[in-house]
CSV table of C-alpha atoms in Angstrom, one decimal:
chain,number,residue,atom,x,y,z
A,291,LEU,CA,210.7,271.0,160.6
A,292,GLY,CA,207.4,269.3,160.5
A,293,GLY,CA,205.6,270.6,163.4
A,294,ALA,CA,208.0,268.2,166.2
A,295,GLN,CA,206.5,268.9,170.0
A,296,SER,CA,209.9,267.3,171.1
A,297,LEU,CA,212.8,266.1,170.3
A,298,HIS,CA,215.3,263.5,171.5
A,299,THR,CA,219.1,262.8,170.5
A,300,ASN,CA,220.8,259.7,171.3
A,301,GLY,CA,223.7,259.6,172.9
A,302,MET,CA,226.4,257.6,170.3
A,303,ASP,CA,227.0,254.8,173.1
A,304,GLU,CA,223.5,253.9,174.0
A,305,ALA,CA,223.3,251.1,172.0
A,306,TYR,CA,226.3,250.0,174.2
A,307,ALA,CA,225.4,251.4,177.8
A,308,ILE,CA,223.9,254.7,179.3
A,309,PRO,CA,225.6,257.5,177.4
A,310,SER,CA,228.6,259.0,179.1
A,311,GLU,CA,228.9,262.3,179.5
A,312,GLU,CA,230.9,263.4,176.3
A,313,ALA,CA,227.7,261.6,174.2
A,314,MET,CA,225.4,263.7,176.1
A,315,LYS,CA,226.9,266.9,175.6
A,316,VAL,CA,227.4,266.3,171.7
A,317,ALA,CA,224.3,264.9,171.7
A,318,LEU,CA,222.4,268.3,173.8
A,319,ARG,CA,224.8,270.3,171.2
A,320,THR,CA,223.2,268.9,168.0
A,321,GLN,CA,220.1,270.0,169.1
A,322,GLN,CA,221.0,273.4,170.1
A,323,ILE,CA,222.6,273.3,166.8
A,324,ILE,CA,219.5,272.9,165.6
A,325,ALA,CA,217.8,275.2,167.5
A,326,LEU,CA,220.0,278.3,167.7
A,327,GLU,CA,221.4,278.0,164.2
A,328,THR,CA,218.2,277.7,162.3
A,329,ASN,CA,215.4,279.3,164.1
A,330,ALA,CA,213.2,276.1,163.6
A,331,PRO,CA,211.4,276.6,167.5
A,332,SER,CA,210.6,280.1,166.6
A,333,VAL,CA,207.3,278.8,164.1
A,334,VAL,CA,205.2,277.2,165.4
A,335,ASP,CA,204.6,274.9,161.8
A,336,PRO,CA,207.5,275.7,159.3
A,337,LEU,CA,206.5,274.1,157.0
A,338,GLY,CA,202.5,273.9,157.7
A,339,GLY,CA,201.3,273.9,154.5
A,340,SER,CA,203.9,271.7,152.7
A,341,TYR,CA,202.3,269.8,149.8
A,342,TYR,CA,205.0,267.2,150.1
A,343,VAL,CA,204.5,267.1,154.7
A,344,GLU,CA,201.3,266.4,154.2
A,345,ALA,CA,201.1,263.8,151.9
A,346,LEU,CA,203.3,262.0,154.4
A,347,THR,CA,201.3,262.9,156.9
A,348,ASN,CA,198.3,261.5,154.9
A,349,ARG,CA,200.6,258.3,154.0
A,350,ILE,CA,201.3,257.7,157.7
A,351,GLU,CA,197.8,257.7,159.5
A,352,ALA,CA,196.4,255.8,156.6
A,353,GLU,CA,199.3,253.4,157.5
A,354,VAL,CA,198.8,253.5,161.6
A,355,LEU,CA,195.1,252.9,160.4
A,356,ALA,CA,195.4,249.6,158.5
A,357,ILE,CA,197.6,248.6,161.2
A,358,LEU,CA,195.3,249.0,163.9
A,359,ALA,CA,192.5,247.5,161.8
A,360,LYS,CA,194.6,244.4,161.8
A,361,VAL,CA,194.9,244.5,165.7
A,362,ASP,CA,191.5,245.2,166.6
A,363,GLY,CA,190.9,241.8,163.7
A,364,MET,CA,192.9,239.8,165.4
A,365,GLY,CA,191.3,240.5,169.1
A,366,GLY,CA,193.4,242.8,170.3
A,367,THR,CA,196.8,244.1,171.4
A,368,ILE,CA,197.1,241.3,173.7
A,369,LYS,CA,195.7,238.5,171.4
A,370,ALA,CA,198.3,240.2,169.3
A,371,ILE,CA,200.9,240.4,171.5
A,372,GLU,CA,200.1,236.5,172.3
A,373,GLU,CA,200.2,235.8,168.8
A,374,GLY,CA,204.1,236.9,168.0
A,375,PHE,CA,202.5,239.6,165.4
A,376,PHE,CA,204.1,242.8,167.2
A,377,GLN,CA,207.4,240.9,167.6
A,378,ARG,CA,207.1,239.9,163.8
A,379,GLU,CA,206.5,243.4,162.1
A,380,ILE,CA,209.2,244.9,164.0
A,381,ALA,CA,211.5,241.4,163.2
A,382,ASP,CA,210.9,241.8,159.3
A,383,SER,CA,210.9,245.7,159.4
A,384,ALA,CA,214.5,245.5,160.9
A,385,TYR,CA,215.3,242.5,158.6
A,386,ALA,CA,214.9,244.8,155.3
A,387,PHE,CA,216.4,247.4,156.5
A,388,ALA,CA,219.1,245.3,156.5
A,389,ARG,CA,218.7,244.2,153.4
A,390,ARG,CA,218.0,247.3,152.1
A,391,LYS,CA,221.2,249.1,153.7
A,392,ALA,CA,223.5,245.3,152.5
A,393,ALA,CA,222.5,246.0,149.0
A,394,GLY,CA,223.0,250.1,149.2
A,395,GLU,CA,219.5,250.8,148.7
A,396,GLN,CA,219.5,252.5,152.2
A,397,PRO,CA,222.3,255.0,152.7
A,398,VAL,CA,223.9,254.6,155.7
A,399,VAL,CA,226.8,257.7,156.1
A,400,GLY,CA,229.4,256.4,157.4
A,401,VAL,CA,228.5,253.2,157.0
A,402,ASN,CA,227.5,252.2,153.2
A,403,VAL,CA,228.4,255.5,151.4
A,404,MET,CA,230.8,257.8,153.1
A,405,VAL,CA,233.0,255.6,154.5
A,406,GLU,CA,235.8,255.8,156.4
A,407,PRO,CA,239.2,254.4,154.8
A,408,SER,CA,240.8,253.8,158.2
A,409,GLU,CA,239.2,251.9,161.0
A,410,PRO,CA,236.4,253.7,163.5
A,411,PRO,CA,237.6,255.4,166.4
A,412,PRO,CA,236.6,253.5,169.2
A,413,ILE,CA,233.4,254.7,171.6
A,414,PRO,CA,234.6,254.9,174.8
A,415,ILE,CA,231.5,253.2,177.0
A,416,HIS,CA,230.4,255.1,180.0
A,417,LYS,CA,231.2,252.5,183.3
A,418,VAL,CA,229.5,252.6,186.4
A,419,ASP,CA,231.6,254.1,189.6
A,420,PRO,CA,230.8,251.0,191.8
A,421,ALA,CA,231.2,253.8,195.4
A,422,VAL,CA,228.1,255.2,192.9
A,423,GLU,CA,226.0,251.8,193.7
A,424,ALA,CA,227.5,251.4,196.8
A,425,ARG,CA,225.8,255.0,198.0
A,426,GLN,CA,222.7,254.1,195.8
A,427,VAL,CA,222.6,250.5,198.5
A,428,ASN,CA,223.0,252.5,201.2
A,429,HIS,CA,220.2,255.1,200.5
A,430,LEU,CA,217.6,252.4,200.2
A,431,LYS,CA,218.7,250.8,203.5
A,432,ASP,CA,218.1,254.2,205.2
A,433,VAL,CA,214.7,254.8,203.4
A,434,ARG,CA,213.8,251.9,204.4
A,435,ARG,CA,214.5,251.8,208.1
A,436,ARG,CA,213.5,255.1,208.2
A,437,ARG,CA,209.3,254.9,206.9
A,438,ASP,CA,205.9,253.3,207.9
A,439,ALA,CA,206.7,249.6,207.1
A,440,ALA,CA,203.4,248.9,208.5
A,441,LEU,CA,201.7,251.2,206.1
A,442,VAL,CA,203.5,249.9,203.2
A,443,ALA,CA,203.5,246.1,204.2
A,444,ARG,CA,199.2,246.8,204.5
A,445,LEU,CA,199.7,248.9,200.8
A,446,LEU,CA,201.5,245.7,199.2
A,447,ASP,CA,198.6,243.8,200.4
A,448,ARG,CA,196.3,245.7,199.1
A,449,LEU,CA,198.1,246.3,195.6
A,450,GLU,CA,198.1,241.9,195.5
A,451,LYS,CA,194.7,242.2,196.7
A,452,GLU,CA,193.1,245.0,193.2
A,453,ALA,CA,195.2,243.2,191.1
A,454,ARG,CA,193.6,240.0,191.2
A,455,GLU,CA,189.9,241.8,189.7
A,456,PRO,CA,191.0,242.7,186.4
A,457,ALA,CA,188.2,246.2,187.2
A,458,ILE,CA,189.8,248.0,190.1
A,459,ASN,CA,192.4,250.6,188.8
A,460,LEU,CA,195.8,250.3,190.0
A,461,MET,CA,196.8,253.6,189.7
A,462,PRO,CA,195.9,254.8,193.5
A,463,VAL,CA,197.3,252.3,194.9
A,464,THR,CA,200.4,252.8,193.2
A,465,ILE,CA,200.8,256.1,194.2
A,466,GLU,CA,200.0,255.6,197.6
A,467,LEU,CA,202.6,252.9,197.9
A,468,VAL,CA,205.2,255.7,195.9
A,469,ARG,CA,204.4,258.5,198.7
A,470,ALA,CA,204.7,255.8,201.2
A,471,ARG,CA,208.7,255.6,200.0
A,472,ALA,CA,208.0,251.7,198.6
A,473,SER,CA,210.2,250.3,196.1
A,474,LEU,CA,209.8,250.0,192.6
A,475,GLY,CA,211.3,246.2,193.2
A,476,GLU,CA,209.0,245.6,196.0
A,477,ILE,CA,205.9,246.6,193.9
A,478,ALA,CA,206.8,245.1,190.6
A,479,ALA,CA,208.1,241.7,192.4
A,480,ARG,CA,204.4,241.6,194.2
A,481,LEU,CA,202.6,242.2,191.1
A,482,ARG,CA,204.8,239.2,189.1
A,483,GLN,CA,202.8,237.1,192.5
A,484,VAL,CA,200.0,237.4,190.7
A,485,TRP,CA,200.0,238.4,187.3
A,486,GLY,CA,203.6,236.2,186.8
A,487,SER,CA,206.5,237.1,184.7
A,488,TYR,CA,205.9,238.2,181.0
A,489,VAL,CA,208.2,235.2,178.0
A,490,GLU,CA,208.6,236.0,174.9
A,491,ARG,CA,207.7,233.5,172.5
A,492,PRO,CA,210.1,232.9,170.0
A,493,VAL,CA,208.4,234.0,166.3
A,494,PHE,CA,210.3,232.7,163.3
């Protein structure tokens, strides 16, 4: 209602695995009910001009700008990551939400209000068919067998060389690699040789 450009509804089981067909269907039907039964998408911005929505927008903008200014003051995004700023903010926010929920200050239907007396029904978890994995592995082997191996090797060498130069945009060579049928794993492995792997520091 606030003029969203897109809407995504997570499956009820995505905290555990990729969504099952049933979970995806429930999520999709939820969107379709909103779209078809309320006619909200028929108007670009149904609540345009609403004092309440405008107040929320202004508050969010002010808070976002304050965070950006704080990050700039720390020396930028990379510095903030190295100092654990984002991780700490996320952890603090999650902890505050959990405390509000436990105290009943933050209602969550089915968790601390409107709770069913019986145990919640089990959520079936999607299990990947081993045949699908085997088929994908065979497909990757077939792609590697049919592609121009020499071209891929040259492009991977070029990627590694350019990755050592901070001023060079890596997107062009990455696009060439994809067109040459290099795998994501091969591209990432070569970048790891230059940059290593990020290991998140414990934040308290």
